[in-house]
Coordinates of C-alpha atoms in Angstrom, one line a residue:
X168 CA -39.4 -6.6 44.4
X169 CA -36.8 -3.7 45.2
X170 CA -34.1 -6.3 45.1
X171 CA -35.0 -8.0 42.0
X172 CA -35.1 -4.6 40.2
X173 CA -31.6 -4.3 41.9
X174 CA -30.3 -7.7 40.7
X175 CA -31.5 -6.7 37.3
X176 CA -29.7 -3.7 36.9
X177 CA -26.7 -5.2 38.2
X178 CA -26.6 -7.7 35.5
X179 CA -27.0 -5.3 32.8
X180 CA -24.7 -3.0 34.3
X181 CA -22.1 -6.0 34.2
X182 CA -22.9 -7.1 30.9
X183 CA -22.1 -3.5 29.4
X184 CA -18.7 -3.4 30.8
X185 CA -15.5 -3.5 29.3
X186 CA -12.0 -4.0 30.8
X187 CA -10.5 -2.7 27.5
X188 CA -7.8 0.0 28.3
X189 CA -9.0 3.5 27.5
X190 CA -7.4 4.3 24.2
X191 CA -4.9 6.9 23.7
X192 CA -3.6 7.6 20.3
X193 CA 0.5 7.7 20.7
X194 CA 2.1 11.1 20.3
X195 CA 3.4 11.4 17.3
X196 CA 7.4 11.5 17.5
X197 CA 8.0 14.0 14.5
X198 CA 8.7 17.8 14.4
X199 CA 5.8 19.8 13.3
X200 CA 6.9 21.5 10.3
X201 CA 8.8 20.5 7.3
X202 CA 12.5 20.7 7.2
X203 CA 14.0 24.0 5.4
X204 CA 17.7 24.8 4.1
X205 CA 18.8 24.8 0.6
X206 CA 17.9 22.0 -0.3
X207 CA 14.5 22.6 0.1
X208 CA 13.9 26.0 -1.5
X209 CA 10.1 27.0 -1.0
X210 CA 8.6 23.1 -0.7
X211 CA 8.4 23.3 2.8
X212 CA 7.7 27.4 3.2
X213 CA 4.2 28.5 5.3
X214 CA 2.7 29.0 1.6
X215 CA 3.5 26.1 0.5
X216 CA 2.6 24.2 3.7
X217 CA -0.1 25.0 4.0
X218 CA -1.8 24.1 0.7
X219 CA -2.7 27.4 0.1
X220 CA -1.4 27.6 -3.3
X221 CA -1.9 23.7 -4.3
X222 CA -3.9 21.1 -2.8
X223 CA -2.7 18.5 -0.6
X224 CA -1.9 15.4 -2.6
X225 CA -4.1 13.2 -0.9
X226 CA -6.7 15.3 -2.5
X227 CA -5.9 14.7 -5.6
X228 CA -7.1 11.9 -7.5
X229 CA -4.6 10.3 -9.6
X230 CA -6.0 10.7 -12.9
X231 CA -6.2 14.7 -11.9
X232 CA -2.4 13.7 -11.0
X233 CA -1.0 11.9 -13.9
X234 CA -2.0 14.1 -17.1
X235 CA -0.7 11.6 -19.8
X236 CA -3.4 9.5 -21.4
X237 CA -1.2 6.4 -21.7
X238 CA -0.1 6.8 -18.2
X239 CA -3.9 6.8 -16.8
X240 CA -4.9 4.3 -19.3
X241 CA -2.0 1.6 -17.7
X242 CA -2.9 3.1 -14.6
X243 CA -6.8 1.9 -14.8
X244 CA -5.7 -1.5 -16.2
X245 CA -3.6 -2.2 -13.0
X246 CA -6.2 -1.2 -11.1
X247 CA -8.6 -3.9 -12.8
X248 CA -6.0 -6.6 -13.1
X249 CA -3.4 -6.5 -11.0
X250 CA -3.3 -9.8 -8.9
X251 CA -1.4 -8.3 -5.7
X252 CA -4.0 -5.9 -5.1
X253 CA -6.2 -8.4 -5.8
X254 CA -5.3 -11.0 -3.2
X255 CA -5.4 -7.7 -0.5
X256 CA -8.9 -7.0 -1.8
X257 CA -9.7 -10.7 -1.0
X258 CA -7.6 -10.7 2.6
X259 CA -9.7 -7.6 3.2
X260 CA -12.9 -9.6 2.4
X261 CA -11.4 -12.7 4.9
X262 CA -11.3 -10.4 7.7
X263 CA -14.8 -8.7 7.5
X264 CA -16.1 -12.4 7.4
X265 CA -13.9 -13.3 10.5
X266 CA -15.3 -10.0 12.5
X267 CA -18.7 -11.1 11.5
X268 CA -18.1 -14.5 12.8
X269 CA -16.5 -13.3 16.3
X270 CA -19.5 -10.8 16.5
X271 CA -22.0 -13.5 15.6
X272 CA -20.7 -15.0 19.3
X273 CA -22.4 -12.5 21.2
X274 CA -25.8 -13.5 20.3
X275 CA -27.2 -17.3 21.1
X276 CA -27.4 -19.7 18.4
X277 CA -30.9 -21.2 18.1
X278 CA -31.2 -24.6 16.8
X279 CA -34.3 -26.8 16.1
X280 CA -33.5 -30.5 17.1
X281 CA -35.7 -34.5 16.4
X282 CA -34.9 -37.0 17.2
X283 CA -36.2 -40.5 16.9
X284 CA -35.6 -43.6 19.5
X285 CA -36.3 -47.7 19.2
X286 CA -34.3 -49.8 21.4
X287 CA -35.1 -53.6 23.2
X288 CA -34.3 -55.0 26.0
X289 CA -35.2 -58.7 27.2
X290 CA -38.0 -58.6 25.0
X291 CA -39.4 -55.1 25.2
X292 CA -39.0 -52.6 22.6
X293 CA -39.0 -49.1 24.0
X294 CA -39.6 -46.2 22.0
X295 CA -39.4 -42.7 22.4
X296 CA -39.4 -38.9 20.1
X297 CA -38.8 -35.5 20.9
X298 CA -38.7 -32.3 19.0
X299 CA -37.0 -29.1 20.7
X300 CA -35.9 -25.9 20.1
X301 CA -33.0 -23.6 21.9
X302 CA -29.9 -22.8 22.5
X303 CA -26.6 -24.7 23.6
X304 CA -23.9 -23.1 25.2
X305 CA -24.6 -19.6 25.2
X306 CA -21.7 -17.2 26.4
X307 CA -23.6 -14.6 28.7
X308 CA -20.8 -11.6 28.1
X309 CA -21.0 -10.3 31.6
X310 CA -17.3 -9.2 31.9
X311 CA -16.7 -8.1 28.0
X312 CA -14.5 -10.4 26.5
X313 CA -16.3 -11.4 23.6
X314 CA -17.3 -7.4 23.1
X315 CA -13.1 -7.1 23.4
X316 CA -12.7 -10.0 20.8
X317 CA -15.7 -8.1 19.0
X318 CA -13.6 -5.2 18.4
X319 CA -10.2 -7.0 18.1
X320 CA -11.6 -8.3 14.7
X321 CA -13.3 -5.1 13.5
X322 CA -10.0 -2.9 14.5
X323 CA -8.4 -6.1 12.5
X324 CA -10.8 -5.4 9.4
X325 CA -10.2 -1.7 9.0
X326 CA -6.2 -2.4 9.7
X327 CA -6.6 -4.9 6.9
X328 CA -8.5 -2.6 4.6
X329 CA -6.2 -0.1 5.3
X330 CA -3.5 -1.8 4.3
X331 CA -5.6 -2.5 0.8
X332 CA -5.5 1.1 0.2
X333 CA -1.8 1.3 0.5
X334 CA -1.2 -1.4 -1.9
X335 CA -3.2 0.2 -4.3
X336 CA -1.5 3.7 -3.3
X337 CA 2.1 1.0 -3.9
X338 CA 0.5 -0.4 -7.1
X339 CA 0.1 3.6 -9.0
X340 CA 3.2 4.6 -7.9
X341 CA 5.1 1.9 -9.2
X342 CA 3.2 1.8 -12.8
X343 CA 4.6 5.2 -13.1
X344 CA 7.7 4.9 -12.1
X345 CA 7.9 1.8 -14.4
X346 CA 6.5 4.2 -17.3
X347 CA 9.4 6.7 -16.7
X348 CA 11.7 4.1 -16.7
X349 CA 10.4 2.9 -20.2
X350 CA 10.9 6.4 -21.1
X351 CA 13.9 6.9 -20.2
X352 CA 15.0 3.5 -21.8
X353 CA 13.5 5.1 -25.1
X354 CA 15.6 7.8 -24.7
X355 CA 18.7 6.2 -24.2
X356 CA 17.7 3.8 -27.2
X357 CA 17.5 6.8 -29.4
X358 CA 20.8 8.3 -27.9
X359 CA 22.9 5.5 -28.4
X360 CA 21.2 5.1 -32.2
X361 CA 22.3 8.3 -32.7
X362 CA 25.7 7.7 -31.3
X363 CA 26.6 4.8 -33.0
X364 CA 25.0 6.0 -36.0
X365 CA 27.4 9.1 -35.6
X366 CA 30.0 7.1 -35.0
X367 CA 29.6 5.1 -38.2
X368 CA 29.8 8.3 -40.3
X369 CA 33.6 9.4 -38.4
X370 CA 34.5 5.7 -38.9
X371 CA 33.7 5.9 -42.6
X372 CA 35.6 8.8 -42.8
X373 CA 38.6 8.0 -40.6
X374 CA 39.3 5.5 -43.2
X375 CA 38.5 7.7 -46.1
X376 CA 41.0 9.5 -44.7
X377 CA 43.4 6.9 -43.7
X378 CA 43.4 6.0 -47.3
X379 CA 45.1 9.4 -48.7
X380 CA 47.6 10.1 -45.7
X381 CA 45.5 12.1 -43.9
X382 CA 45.1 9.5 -40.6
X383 CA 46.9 6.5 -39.1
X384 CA 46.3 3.4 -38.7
X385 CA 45.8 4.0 -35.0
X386 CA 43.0 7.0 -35.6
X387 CA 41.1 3.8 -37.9
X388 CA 41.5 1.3 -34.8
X389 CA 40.2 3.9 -32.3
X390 CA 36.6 4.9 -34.6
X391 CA 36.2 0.8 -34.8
X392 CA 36.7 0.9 -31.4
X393 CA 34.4 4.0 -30.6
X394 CA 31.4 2.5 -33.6
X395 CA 31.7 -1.3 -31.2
X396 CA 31.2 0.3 -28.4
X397 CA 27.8 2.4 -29.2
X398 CA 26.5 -0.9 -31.0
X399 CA 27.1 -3.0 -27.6
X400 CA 24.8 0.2 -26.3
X401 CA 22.2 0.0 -28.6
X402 CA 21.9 -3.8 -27.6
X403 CA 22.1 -2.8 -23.9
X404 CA 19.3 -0.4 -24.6
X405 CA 16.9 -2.3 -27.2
X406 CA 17.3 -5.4 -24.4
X407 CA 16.1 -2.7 -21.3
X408 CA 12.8 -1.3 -23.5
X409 CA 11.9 -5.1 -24.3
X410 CA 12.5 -5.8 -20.4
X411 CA 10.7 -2.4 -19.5
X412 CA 7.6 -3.4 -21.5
X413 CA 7.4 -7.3 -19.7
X414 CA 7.5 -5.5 -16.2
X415 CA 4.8 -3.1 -17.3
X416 CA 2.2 -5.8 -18.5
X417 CA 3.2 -7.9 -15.6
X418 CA 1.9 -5.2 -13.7
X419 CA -0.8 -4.2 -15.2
X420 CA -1.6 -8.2 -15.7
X421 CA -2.4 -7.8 -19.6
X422 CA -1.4 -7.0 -22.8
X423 CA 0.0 -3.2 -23.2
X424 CA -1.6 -0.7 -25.4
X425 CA -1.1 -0.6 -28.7
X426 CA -0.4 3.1 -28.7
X427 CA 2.2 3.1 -26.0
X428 CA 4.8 4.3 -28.1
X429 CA 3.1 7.0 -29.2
X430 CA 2.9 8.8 -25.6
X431 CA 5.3 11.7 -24.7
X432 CA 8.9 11.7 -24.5
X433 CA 10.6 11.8 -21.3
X434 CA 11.2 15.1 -21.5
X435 CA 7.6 16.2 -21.9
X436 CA 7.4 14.8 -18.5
X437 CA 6.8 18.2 -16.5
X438 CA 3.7 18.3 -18.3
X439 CA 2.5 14.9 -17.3
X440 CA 2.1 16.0 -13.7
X441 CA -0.3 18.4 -11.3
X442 CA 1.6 20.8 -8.7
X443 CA 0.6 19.6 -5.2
X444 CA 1.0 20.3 -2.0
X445 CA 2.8 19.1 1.1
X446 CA 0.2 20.1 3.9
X447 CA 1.9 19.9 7.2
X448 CA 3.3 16.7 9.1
X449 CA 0.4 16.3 11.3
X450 CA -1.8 15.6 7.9
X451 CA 0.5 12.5 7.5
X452 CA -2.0 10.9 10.6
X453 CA -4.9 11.0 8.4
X454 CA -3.8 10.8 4.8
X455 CA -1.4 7.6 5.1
X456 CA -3.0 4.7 4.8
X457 CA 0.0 2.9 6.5
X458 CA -0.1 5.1 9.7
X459 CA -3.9 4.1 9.3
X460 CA -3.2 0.3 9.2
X461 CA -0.5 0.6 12.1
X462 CA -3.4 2.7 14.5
X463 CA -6.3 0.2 13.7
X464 CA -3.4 -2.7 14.5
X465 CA -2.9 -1.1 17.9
X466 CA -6.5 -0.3 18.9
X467 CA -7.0 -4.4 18.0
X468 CA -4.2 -5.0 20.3
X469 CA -5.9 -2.6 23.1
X470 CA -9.1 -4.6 22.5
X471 CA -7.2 -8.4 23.2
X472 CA -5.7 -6.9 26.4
X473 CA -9.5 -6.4 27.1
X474 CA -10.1 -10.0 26.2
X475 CA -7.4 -11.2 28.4
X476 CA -8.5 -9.7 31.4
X477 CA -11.4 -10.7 31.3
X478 CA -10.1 -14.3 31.4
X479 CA -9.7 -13.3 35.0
X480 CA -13.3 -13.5 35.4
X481 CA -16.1 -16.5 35.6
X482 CA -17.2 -17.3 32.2
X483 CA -21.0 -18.0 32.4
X484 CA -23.1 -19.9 29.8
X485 CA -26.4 -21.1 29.3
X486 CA -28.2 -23.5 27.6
X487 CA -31.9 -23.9 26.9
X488 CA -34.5 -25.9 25.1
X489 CA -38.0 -26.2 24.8
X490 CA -40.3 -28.6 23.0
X491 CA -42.4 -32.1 23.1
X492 CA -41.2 -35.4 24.3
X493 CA -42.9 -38.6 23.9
X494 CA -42.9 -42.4 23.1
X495 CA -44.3 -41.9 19.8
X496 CA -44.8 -39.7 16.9
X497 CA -48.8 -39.7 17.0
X498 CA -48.5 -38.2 20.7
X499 CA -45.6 -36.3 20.1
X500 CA -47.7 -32.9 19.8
X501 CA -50.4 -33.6 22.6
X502 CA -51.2 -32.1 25.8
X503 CA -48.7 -33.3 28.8
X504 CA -45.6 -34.1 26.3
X505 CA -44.2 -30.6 26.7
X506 CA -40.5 -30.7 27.3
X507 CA -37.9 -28.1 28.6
X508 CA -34.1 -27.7 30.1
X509 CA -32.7 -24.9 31.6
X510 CA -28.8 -25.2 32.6
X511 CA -26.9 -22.2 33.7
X512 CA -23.1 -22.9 34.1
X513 CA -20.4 -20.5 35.4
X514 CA -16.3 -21.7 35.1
X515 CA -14.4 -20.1 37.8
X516 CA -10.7 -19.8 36.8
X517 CA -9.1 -20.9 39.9
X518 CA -5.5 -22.2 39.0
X519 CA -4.1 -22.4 36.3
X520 CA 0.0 -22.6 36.7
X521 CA 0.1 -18.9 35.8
X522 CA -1.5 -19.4 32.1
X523 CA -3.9 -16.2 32.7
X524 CA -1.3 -13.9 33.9
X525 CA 1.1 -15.3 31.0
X526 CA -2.1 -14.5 28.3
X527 CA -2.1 -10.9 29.5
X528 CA 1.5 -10.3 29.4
X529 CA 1.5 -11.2 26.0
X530 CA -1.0 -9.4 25.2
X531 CA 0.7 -6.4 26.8
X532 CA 3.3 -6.8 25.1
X533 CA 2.1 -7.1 21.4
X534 CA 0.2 -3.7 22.9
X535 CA 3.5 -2.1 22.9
X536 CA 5.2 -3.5 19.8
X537 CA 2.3 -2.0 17.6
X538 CA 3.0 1.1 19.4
X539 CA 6.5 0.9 18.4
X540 CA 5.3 0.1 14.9
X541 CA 3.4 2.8 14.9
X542 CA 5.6 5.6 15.4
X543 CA 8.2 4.0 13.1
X544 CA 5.5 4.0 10.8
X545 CA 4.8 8.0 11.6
X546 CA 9.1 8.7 11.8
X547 CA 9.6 6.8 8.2
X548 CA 6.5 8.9 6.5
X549 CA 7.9 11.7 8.1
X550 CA 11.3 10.8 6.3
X551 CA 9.9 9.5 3.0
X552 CA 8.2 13.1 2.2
X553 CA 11.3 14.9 3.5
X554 CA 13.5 13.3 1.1
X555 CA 11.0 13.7 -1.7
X556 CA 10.7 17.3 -0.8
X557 CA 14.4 18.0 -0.8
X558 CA 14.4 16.2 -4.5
X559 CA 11.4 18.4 -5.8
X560 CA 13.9 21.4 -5.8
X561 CA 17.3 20.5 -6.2
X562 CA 16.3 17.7 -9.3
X563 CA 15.1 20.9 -10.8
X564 CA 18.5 22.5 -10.6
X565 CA 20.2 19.8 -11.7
X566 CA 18.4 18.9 -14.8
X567 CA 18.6 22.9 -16.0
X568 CA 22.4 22.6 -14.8
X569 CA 22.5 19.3 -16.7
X570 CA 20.8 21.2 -20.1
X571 CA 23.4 23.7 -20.1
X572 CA 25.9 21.2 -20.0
X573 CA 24.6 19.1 -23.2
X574 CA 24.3 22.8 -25.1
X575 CA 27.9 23.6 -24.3
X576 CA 29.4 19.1 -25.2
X577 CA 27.0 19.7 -28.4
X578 CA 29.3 22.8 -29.2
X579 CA 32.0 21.2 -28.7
X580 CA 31.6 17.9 -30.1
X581 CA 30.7 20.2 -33.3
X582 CA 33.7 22.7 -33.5
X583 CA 35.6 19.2 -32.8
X584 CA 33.9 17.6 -35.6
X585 CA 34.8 20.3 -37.9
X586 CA 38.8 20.9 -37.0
X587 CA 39.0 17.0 -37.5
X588 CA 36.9 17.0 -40.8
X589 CA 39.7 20.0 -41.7
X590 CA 42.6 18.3 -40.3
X591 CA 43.1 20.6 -37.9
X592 CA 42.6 18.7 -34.7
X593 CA 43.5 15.2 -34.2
X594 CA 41.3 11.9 -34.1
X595 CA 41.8 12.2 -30.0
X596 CA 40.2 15.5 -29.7
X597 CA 36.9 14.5 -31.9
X598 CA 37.0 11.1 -30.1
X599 CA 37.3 12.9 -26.6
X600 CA 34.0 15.7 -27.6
X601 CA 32.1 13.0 -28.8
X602 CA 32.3 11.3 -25.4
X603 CA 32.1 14.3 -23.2
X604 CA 28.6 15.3 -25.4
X605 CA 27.2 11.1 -24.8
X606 CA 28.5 11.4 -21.1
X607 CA 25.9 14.8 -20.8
X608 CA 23.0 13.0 -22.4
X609 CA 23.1 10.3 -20.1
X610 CA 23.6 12.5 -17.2
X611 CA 20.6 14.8 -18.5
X612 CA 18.3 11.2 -18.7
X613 CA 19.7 9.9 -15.5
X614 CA 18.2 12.9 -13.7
X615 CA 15.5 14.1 -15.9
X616 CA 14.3 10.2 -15.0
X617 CA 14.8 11.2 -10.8
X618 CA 12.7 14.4 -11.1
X619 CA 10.2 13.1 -12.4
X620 CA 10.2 9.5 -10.1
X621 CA 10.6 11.7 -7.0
X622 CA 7.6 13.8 -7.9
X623 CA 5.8 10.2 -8.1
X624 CA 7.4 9.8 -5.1
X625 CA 5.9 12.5 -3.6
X626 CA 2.4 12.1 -4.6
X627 CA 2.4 8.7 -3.3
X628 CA 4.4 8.9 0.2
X629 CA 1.6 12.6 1.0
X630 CA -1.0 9.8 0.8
X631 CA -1.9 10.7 -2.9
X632 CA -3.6 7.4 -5.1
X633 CA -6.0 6.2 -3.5
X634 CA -9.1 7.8 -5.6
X635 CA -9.5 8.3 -9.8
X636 CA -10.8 12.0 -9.0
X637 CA -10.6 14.9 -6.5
X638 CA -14.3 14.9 -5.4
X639 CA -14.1 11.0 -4.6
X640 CA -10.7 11.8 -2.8
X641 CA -12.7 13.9 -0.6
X642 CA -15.6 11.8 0.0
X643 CA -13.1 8.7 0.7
X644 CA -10.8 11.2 3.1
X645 CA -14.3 12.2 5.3
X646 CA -15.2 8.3 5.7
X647 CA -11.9 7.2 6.2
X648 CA -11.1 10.2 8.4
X649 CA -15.2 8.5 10.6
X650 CA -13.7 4.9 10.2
X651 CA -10.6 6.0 12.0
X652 CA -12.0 7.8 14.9
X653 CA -14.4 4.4 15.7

């Protein structure tokens, strides 16, 4: 009796083991605070750090992010339509099926079977009919590998999901930046209107004034030139809002507001967007969902290195019926035409040319390339909010550097304007402030348009997108945060 009880636990004992290695999350190969200079001012100071002042962006949802109405309006639109983040929804749905399927193995399969027989032979006609229930080819998981292959597919489903998240995370950053650039567009549109129409009014009066002696020929030739120029721009600039506006419903896969236009300029930007914080490089871990895709990726690979070693070990499987037999259907259910099988089989892996040991090498291997993607994946999120940090304070410079510098081409271009309109400068001289003040307005779109893309930026490489609010933000960072740690 002793040594049945003994043979029992054994069994079970066996059947709970795994050969998985035990998992260790990689250290992560970045510094542990922010980098700090110049460039950076006080993004990366201990205040700022640590979120003290700000929240974290992943805690921000990105309708508390994005204040403009039109922005959050093409911003839930993508969300609803847009057919990438559709096909990762689905590819996440594929992959749940497939981990239900792989752990569906792990439990027998129990079919009901009839079957019906008439056959002759030199004159005899021989019947027979069964009915049977049980199960065929039952995998008995004493060594783990279908518990590894278990958790190969669920570590594949949460890498999968993961990766869903970041799309969508892809998806808002890149309807705003795609707004901005509209913006911007709009701007330039409105700048080069003004320019040319500008230039229309010297043109007109260059030959007014060619007419009594007061210009040459040569000061005519050059406003032509000058008025052909900012009408090629206007062109340029009506063709980039039209193309602006097709990338916009492409990505929001429908028609565009009607009230678009009617949204803020691009310089009411710093009032279309919440401060937030940077947190500290070790948040990266939990608040990227591309770190999170790369760990789950790795644990899967841990989990088929499980699977392979196992392949080492007998494979036993078992197969079982019960039911009636007999040579007719009216004594098919009566006493004595009780049926049954019962047919262990174990395969014992004996030679195989070196197939086994190849299977685990590979699977080793693959081990160590996700590892390798997953630091990259930690060292170019390190990078990514770096850069964006460094941007957040020297784009601020720069565009106040860049206003001054309009005010003082405005001044000039309209002392310039005068003195020509008086005769007192030449053509050159007007021509030359008129360029110098278009040259500024450009410059001041240019980077108005990178301050306000890198503070996208921003938001999306801290992990911020992912939720419409702050409190669901929080509730999807704790289960996120519990999925992770399974």
């Amino acid at each position: 009796m002793k040594l049945k009880h003994l043979a029992l636990v054994c069994v079970v004992a066996l059947a709970a083991c795994s050969l998985d290695p035990v998992y260790q999350r990689p250290a992560a190969p970045i510094a542990g605070a922010w980098p700090n200079g110049p460039a950076y001012g006080t993004a990366s100071a201990p205040s700022a750090a640590s979120g003290a002042a700000t929240p974290v962006a992943a805690e921000v949802g990105w309708r508390d992010f994005y204040r403009d109405p039109h922005l959050q309006k093409l911003i839930a639109l993508a969300l609803d339509n847009n057919r990438d983040l559709r096909v990762a929804a689905l590819q996440v749905a594929e992959y749940e099926a497939q981990y239900r399927i792989t752990r569906a193995a792990l439990a027998p399969s129990i079919d009901a079977t009839g079957a019906l027989s008439n056959a002759r032979s030199d004159g005899t006609i021989t019947r027979s009919s069964s009915v049977s229930v049980g199960t065929t080819s039952w995998e008995i998981d004493f060594f783990g590998r279908l518990q590894s292959l278990k958790r190969q597919a669920l570590e594949n489903f949460l890498s999968t999901d993961a990766s869903r998240v970041s799309t969508q995370l892809s998806l808002v950053a890149t309807v705003a930046t795609d707004y901005l650039q509209l913006r911007a567009d709009q701007a330039m549109l409105k700048i080069t209107t003004d320019t040319a129409a500008a230039d229309q009014r010297t043109y007109d009066l260059t030959v007014a004034m060619q007419k009594i002696g007061s210009a040459s020929l040569q000061d005519v030739r050059e406003a032509q030139t000058s008025l052909a120029s900012a009408k090629a721009s206007v062109a340029s600039y009506t063709r980039a809002v039209a193309q602006d506006r097709n990338t916009l419903a492409a990505q929001i896969g429908c028609a565009l507001p009607d009230d678009l236009d009617s949204g803020p300029t691009l310089f009411d930007g710093d009032a279309m967007f919440a401060d937030i914080g940077a947190g500290v490089p070790a948040d990266l871990l939990a608040r990227r969902p591309d770190i999170e895709a790369a760990e789950h990726a790795l644990k899967a690979a841990n989990a088929n290195v499980g699977a392979a070693r196992a392949a080492f070990f007998p494979k036993i499987e078992l197969t079982a019926t019960a039911g009636t037999a007999s040579t007719g259907l009216t004594q098919l259910f009566k006493a004595g035409t009780g049926a049954w099988t019962f047919a262990p089989s174990i395969t014992m892996p004996i030679f195989d040319y070196g197939s086994n040991k190849a299977s685990l090498d590979v699977a080793r291997i693959e081990k160590d390339i996700d590892v390798a993607d997953y630091e990259k994946a930690i060292q170019t999120a390190f990078k990514e909010v770096a850069n964006a940090l460094a941007g957040r304070e020297t784009y601020v410079t720069q565009v106040d550097a860049d206003r001054e510098y309009v005010q003082s081409a405005q001044d000039y271009y309209d002392i310039a304007q005068a003195r020509y309109r008086t005769g007192t400068d030449s053509f050159l001289t007007l021509l030359t402030a008129q360029r110098t003040l278009y040259t500024a307005q450009q410059q001041l779109v240019t980077d108005q348009l990178s301050k306000l893309s890198n503070l996208v930026t921003l938001y999306k490489v801290l992990g911020g997108g992912w939720s419409e609010r702050a409190d669901d933000a929080s509730q999807a960072g704790e289960a996120r945060h519990a999925s992770g740690q399974s």
